[in-house]
PDB file of C-alpha atoms in Angstrom:
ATOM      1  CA  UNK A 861       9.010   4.075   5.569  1.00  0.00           C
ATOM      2  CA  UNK A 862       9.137   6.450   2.454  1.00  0.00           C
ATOM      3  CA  UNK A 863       7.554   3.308   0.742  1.00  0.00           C
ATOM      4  CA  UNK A 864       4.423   4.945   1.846  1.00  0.00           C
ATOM      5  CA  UNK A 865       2.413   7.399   0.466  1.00  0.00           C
ATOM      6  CA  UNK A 866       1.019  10.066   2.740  1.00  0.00           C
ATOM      7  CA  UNK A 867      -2.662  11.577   2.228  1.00  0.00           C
ATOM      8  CA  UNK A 868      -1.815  14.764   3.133  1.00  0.00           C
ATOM      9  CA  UNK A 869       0.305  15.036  -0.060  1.00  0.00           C
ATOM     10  CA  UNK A 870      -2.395  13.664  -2.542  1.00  0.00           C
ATOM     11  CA  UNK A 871      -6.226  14.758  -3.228  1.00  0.00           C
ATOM     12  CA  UNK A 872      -7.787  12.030  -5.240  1.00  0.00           C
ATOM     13  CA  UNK A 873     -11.590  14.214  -6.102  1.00  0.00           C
ATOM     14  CA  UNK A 874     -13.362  10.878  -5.051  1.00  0.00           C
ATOM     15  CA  UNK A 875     -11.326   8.786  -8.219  1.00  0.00           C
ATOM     16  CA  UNK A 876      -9.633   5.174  -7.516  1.00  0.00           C
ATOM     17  CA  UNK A 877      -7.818   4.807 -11.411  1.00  0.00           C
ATOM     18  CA  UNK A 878      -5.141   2.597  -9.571  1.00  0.00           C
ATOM     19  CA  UNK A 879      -4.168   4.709  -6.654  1.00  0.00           C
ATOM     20  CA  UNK A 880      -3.072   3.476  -3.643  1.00  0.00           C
ATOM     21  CA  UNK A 881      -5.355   2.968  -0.585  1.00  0.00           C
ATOM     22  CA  UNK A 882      -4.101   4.900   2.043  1.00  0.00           C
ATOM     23  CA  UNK A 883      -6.091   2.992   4.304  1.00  0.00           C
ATOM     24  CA  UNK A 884      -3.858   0.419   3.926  1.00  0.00           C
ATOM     25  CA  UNK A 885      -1.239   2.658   5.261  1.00  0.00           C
ATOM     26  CA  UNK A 886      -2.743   3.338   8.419  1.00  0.00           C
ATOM     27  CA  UNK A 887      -4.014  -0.107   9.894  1.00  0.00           C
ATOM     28  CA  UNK A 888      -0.556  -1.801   9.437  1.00  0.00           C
ATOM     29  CA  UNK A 889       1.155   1.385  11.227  1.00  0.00           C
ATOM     30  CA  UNK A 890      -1.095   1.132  14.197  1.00  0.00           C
ATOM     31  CA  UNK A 891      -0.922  -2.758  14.741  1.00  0.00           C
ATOM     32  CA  UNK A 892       1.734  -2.768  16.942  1.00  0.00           C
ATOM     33  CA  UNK A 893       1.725   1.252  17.963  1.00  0.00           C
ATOM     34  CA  UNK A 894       2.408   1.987  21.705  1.00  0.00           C
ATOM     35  CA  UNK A 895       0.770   5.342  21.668  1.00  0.00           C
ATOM     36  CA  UNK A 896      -1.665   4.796  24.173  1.00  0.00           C
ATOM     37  CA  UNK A 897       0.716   3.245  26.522  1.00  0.00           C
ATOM     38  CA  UNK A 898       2.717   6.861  26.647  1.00  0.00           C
ATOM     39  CA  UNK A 899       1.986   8.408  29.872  1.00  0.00           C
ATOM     40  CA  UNK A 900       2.359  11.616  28.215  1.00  0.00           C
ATOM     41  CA  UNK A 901       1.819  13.973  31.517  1.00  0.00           C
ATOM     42  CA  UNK A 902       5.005  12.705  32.669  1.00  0.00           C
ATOM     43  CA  UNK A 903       7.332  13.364  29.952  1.00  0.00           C
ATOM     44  CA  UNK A 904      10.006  15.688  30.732  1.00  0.00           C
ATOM     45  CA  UNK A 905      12.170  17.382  27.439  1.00  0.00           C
ATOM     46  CA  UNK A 906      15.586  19.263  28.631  1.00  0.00           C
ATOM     47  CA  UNK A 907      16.597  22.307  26.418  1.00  0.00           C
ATOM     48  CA  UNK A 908      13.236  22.797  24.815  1.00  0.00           C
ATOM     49  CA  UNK A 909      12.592  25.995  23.069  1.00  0.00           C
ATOM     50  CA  UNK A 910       8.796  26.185  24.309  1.00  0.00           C
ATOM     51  CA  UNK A 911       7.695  24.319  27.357  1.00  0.00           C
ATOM     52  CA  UNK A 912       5.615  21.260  26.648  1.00  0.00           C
ATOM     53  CA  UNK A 913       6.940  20.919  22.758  1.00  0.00           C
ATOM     54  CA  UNK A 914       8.414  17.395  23.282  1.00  0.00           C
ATOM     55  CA  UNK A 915       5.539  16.112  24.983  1.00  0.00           C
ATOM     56  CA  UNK A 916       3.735  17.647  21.657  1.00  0.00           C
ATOM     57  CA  UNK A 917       5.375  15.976  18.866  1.00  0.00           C
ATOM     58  CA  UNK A 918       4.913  12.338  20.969  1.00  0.00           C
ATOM     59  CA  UNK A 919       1.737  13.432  21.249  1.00  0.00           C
ATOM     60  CA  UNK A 920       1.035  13.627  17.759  1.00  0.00           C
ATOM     61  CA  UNK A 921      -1.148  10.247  16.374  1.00  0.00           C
ATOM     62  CA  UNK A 922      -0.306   8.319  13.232  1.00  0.00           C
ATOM     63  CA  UNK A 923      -2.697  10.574  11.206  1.00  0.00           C
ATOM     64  CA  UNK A 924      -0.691  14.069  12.079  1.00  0.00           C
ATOM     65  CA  UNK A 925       2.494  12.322  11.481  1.00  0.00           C
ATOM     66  CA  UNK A 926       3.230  14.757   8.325  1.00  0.00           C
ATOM     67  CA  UNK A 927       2.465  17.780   9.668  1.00  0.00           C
ATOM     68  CA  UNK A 928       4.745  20.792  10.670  1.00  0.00           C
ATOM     69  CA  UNK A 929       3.631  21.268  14.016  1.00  0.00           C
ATOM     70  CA  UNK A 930       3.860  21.157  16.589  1.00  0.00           C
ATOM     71  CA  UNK A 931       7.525  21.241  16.168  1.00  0.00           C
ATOM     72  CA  UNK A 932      10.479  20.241  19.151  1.00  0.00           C
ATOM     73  CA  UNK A 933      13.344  22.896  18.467  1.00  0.00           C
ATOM     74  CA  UNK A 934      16.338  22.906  21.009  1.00  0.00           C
ATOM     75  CA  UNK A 935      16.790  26.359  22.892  1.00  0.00           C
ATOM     76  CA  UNK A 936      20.564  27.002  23.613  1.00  0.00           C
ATOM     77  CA  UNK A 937      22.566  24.666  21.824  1.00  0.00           C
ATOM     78  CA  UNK A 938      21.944  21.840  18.890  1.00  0.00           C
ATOM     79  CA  UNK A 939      21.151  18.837  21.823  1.00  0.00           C
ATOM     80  CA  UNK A 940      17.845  17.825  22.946  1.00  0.00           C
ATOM     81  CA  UNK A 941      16.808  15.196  25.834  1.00  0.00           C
ATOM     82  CA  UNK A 942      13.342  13.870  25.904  1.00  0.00           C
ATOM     83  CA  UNK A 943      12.344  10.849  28.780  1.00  0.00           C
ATOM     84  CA  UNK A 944       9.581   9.197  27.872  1.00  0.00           C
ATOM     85  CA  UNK A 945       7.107   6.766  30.854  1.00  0.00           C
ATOM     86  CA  UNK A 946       4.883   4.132  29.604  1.00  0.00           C
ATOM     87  CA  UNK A 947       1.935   2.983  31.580  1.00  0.00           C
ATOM     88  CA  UNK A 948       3.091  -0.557  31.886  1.00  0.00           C
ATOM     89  CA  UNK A 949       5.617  -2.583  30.578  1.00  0.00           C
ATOM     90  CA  UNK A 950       7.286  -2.898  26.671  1.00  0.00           C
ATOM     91  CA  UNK A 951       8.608  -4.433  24.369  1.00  0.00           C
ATOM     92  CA  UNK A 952      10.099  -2.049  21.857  1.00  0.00           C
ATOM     93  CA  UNK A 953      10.107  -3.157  18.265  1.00  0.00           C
ATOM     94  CA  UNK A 954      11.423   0.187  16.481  1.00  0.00           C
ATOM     95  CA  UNK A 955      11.311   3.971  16.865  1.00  0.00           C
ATOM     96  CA  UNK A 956       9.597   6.276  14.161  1.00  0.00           C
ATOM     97  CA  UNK A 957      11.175   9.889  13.634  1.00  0.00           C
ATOM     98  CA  UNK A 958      10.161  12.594  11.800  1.00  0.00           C
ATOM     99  CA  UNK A 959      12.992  15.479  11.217  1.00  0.00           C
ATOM    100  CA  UNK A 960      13.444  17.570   7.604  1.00  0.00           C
ATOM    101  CA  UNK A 961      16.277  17.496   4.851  1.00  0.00           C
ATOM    102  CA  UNK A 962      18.216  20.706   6.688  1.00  0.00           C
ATOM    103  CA  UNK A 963      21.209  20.909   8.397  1.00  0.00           C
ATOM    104  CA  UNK A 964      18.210  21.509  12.140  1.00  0.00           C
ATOM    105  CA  UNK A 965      17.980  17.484  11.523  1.00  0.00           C
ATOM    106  CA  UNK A 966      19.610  15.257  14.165  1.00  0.00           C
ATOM    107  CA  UNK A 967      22.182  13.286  13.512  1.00  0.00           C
ATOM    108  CA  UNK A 968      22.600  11.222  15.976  1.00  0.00           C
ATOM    109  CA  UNK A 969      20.038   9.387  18.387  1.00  0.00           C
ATOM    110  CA  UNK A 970      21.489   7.577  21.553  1.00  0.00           C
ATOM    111  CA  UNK A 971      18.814   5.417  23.341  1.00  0.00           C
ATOM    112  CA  UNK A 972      18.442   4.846  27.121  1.00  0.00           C
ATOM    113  CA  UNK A 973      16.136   2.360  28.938  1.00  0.00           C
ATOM    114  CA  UNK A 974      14.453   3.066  32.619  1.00  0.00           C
ATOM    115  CA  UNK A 975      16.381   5.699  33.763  1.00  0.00           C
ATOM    116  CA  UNK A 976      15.013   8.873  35.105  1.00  0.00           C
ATOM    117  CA  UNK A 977      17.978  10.637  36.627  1.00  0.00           C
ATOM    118  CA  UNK A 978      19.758  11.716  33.232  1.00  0.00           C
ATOM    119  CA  UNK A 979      20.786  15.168  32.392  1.00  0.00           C
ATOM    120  CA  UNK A 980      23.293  15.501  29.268  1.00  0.00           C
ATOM    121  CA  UNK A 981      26.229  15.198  30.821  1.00  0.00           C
ATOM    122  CA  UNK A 982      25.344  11.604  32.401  1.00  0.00           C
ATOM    123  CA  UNK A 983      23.486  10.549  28.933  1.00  0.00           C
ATOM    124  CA  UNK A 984      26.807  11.747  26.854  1.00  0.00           C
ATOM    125  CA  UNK A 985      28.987   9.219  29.558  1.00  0.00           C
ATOM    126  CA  UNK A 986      26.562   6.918  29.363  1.00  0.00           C
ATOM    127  CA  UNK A 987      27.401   4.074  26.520  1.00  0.00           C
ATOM    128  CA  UNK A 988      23.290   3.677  25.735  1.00  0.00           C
ATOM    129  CA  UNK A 989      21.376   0.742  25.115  1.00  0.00           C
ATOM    130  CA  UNK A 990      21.485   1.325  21.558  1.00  0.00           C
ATOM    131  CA  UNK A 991      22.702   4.582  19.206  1.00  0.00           C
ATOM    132  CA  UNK A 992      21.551   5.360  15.687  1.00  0.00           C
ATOM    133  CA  UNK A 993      22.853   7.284  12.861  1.00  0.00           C
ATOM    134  CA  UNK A 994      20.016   9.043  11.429  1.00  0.00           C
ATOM    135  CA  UNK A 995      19.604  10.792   8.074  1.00  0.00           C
ATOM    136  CA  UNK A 996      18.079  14.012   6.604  1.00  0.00           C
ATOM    137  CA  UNK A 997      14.562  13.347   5.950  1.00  0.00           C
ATOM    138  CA  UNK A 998      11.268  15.054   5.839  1.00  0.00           C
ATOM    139  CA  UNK A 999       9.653  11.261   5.464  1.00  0.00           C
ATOM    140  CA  UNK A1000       9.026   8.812   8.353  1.00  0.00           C
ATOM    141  CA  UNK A1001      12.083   7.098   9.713  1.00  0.00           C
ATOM    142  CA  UNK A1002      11.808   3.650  11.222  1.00  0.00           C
ATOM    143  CA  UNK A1003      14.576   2.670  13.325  1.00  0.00           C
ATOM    144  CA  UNK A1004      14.419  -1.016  14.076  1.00  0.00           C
ATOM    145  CA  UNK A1005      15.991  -1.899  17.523  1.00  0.00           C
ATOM    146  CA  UNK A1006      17.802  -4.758  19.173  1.00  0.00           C
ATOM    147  CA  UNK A1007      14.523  -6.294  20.344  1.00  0.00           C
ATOM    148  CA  UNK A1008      16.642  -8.483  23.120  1.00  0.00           C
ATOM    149  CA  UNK A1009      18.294  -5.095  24.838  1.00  0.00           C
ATOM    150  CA  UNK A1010      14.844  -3.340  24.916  1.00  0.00           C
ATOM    151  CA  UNK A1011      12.624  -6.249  26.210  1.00  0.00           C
ATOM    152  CA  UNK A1012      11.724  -4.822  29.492  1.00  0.00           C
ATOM    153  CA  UNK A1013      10.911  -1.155  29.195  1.00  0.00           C
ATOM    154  CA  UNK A1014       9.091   1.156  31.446  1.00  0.00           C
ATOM    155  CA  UNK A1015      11.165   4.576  30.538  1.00  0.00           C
ATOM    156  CA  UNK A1016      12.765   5.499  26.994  1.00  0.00           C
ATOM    157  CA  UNK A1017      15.401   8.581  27.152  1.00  0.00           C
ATOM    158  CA  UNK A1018      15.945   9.516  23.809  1.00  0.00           C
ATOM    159  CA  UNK A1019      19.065  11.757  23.515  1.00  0.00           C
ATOM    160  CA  UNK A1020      19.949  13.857  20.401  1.00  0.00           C
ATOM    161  CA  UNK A1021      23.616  15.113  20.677  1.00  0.00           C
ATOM    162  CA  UNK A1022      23.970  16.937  17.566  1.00  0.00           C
ATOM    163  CA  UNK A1023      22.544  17.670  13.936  1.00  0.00           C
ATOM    164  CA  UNK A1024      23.347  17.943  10.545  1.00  0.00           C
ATOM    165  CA  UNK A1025      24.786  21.234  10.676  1.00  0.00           C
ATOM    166  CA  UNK A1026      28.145  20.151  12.219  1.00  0.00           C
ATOM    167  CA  UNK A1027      28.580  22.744  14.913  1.00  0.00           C
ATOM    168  CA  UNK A1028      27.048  25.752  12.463  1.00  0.00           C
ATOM    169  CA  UNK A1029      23.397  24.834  13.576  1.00  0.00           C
ATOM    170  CA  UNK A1030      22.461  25.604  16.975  1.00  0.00           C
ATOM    171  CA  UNK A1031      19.063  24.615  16.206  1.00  0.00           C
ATOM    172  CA  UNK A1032      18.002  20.681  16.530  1.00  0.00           C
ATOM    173  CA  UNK A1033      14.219  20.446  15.157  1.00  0.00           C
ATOM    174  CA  UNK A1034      11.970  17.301  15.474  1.00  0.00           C
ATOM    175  CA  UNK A1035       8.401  17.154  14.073  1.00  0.00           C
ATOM    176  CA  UNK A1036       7.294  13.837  15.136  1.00  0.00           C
ATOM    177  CA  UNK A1037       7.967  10.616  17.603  1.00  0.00           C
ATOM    178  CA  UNK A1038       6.476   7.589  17.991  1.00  0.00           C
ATOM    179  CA  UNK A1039       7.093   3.964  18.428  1.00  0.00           C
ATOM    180  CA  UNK A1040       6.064   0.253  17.697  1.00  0.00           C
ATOM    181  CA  UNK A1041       6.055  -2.622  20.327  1.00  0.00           C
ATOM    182  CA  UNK A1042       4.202  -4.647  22.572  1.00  0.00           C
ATOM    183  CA  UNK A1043       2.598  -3.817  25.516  1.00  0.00           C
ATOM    184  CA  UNK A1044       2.602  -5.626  29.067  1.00  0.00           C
ATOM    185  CA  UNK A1045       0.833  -4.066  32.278  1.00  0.00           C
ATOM    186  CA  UNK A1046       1.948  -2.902  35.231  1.00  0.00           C
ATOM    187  CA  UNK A1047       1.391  -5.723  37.301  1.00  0.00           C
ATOM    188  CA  UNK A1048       3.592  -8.069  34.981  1.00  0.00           C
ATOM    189  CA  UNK A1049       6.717  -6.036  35.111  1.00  0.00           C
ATOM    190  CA  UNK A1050       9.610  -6.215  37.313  1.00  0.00           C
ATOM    191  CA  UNK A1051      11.186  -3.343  39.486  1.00  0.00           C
ATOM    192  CA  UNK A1052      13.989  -2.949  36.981  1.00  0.00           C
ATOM    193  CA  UNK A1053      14.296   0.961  36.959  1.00  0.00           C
ATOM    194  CA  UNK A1054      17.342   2.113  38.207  1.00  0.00           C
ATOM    195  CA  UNK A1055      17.732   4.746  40.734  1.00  0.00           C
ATOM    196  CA  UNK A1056      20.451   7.459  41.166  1.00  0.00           C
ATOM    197  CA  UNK A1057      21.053  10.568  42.621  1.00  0.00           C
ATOM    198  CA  UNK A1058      18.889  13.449  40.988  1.00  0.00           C
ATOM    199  CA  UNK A1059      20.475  15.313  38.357  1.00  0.00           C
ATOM    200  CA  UNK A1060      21.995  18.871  39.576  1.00  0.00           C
ATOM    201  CA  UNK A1061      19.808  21.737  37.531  1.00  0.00           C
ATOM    202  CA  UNK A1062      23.256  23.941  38.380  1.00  0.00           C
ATOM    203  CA  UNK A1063      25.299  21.441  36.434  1.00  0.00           C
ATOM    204  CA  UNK A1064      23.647  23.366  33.237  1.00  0.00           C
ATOM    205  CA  UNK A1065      22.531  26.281  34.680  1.00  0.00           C
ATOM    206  CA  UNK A1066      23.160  28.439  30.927  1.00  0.00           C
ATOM    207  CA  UNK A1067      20.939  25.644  29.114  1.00  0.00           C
ATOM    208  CA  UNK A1068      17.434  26.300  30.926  1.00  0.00           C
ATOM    209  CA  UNK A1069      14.771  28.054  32.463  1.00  0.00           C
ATOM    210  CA  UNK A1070      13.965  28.842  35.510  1.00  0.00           C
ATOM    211  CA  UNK A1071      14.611  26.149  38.643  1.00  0.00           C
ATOM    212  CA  UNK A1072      10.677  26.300  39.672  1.00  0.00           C
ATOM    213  CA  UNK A1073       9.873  24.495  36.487  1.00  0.00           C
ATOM    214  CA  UNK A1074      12.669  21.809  36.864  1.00  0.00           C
ATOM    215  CA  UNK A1075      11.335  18.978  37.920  1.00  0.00           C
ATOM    216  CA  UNK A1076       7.794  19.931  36.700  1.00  0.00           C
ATOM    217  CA  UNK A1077       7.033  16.851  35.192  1.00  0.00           C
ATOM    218  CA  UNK A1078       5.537  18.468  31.988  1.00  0.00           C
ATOM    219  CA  UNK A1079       8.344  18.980  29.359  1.00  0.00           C
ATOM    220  CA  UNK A1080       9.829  21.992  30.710  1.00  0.00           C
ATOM    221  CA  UNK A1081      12.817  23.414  29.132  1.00  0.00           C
ATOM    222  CA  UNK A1082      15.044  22.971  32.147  1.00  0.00           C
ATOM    223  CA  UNK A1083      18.494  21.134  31.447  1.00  0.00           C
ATOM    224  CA  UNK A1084      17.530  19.265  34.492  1.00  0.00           C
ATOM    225  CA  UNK A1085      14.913  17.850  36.048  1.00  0.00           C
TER     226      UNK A1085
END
């Protein structure tokens, strides 16, 4: 994505001598965007440093991509956990991150599709549907997916297991999500979530906040839901 160039970084005093368009940039970004097929009340973060922060940064359109915040920042330790509803059906096409050139960038992203019973230690044992390497970057990353694994979303866990700083950085930050697809209501989609036992909120009862906010629904910083 750093082929673009973003209009928060340029102030053209009403001249055209050649520069770009950045209206070009926007329409192409937003012809296959999902964001208003997030149903953003119901996403639920795990080791957020302030309550609602992950929900936030999703929450962010194309046009606040750039800025610094809202910000997601992990709370105890360097991993983060964010499950993400849609309002119908998807097809996911690619992933768009926004992190910064320090060591607080993640390093790795491990995607999950329609499961809502994850806490860290299930998403760490958990192969994925697909896992990224990521890179230190304070421009718009695009992460293409396996469009034949992700064909029948309802529910996106993304899980960030560490950052750049190797074990020095207990800090993971994230300053925007989003994602590209196509879209498929309810009606048309099959019962293809699975279903487990809840996670245990005492299986990381150091990494959270208090248990009348797990399960909350609203991004709390719970390891659990």
């Amino acid at each position: 994505m750093s082929h673009h160039c973003h209009d928060e970084h340029h102030d053209h005093h009403g001249h055209d001598h050649g520069e770009h368009d950045h209206s070009d940039d926007i329409t192409p970004a937003l012809q296959h965007s999902l964001y208003q097929y997030i149903d953003f009340d119901n996403i639920v973060t795990m080791n957020e440093a302030e309550s609602g922060s992950g929900k936030a940064v999703c929450k962010k359109t194309w046009a606040e991509r750039m800025t610094e915040e809202p910000e997601l920042a992990s709370d105890v330790d360097e991993q983060l956990l964010v499950n993400i509803p849609f309002t119908g059906q998807i097809k996911l096409h690619s992933i768009l991150l926004r992190t910064s050139q320090s060591d607080s960038a993640p390093k790795t992203l491990k995607v999950l599709i329609n499961r809502e019973d994850l806490d860290f230690s299930s998403a760490e044992e958990n192969p994925g549907t697909q896992t990224f390497e990521l890179v230190r970057s304070s421009e718009i990353q695009e992460h293409p997916v396996k469009r034949a694994k992700f064909s029948t979303v309802r529910r996106l866990t993304l899980f960030f297991p560490d950052n750049f700083g190797d074990g020095d950085e207990d800090v993971t930050r994230i300053s925007y999500i989003g994602f590209k697809g196509e879209w498929m209501p309810v009606g048309k989609a099959p019962s293809n979530i699975l279903y487990e036992a809840a996670a245990n909120p005492a299986d990381h009862k150091v990494k959270g906040v208090g248990v009348n906010q797990m399960g909350s629904g609203i991004g709390g910083g719970g390891r659990g839901f």
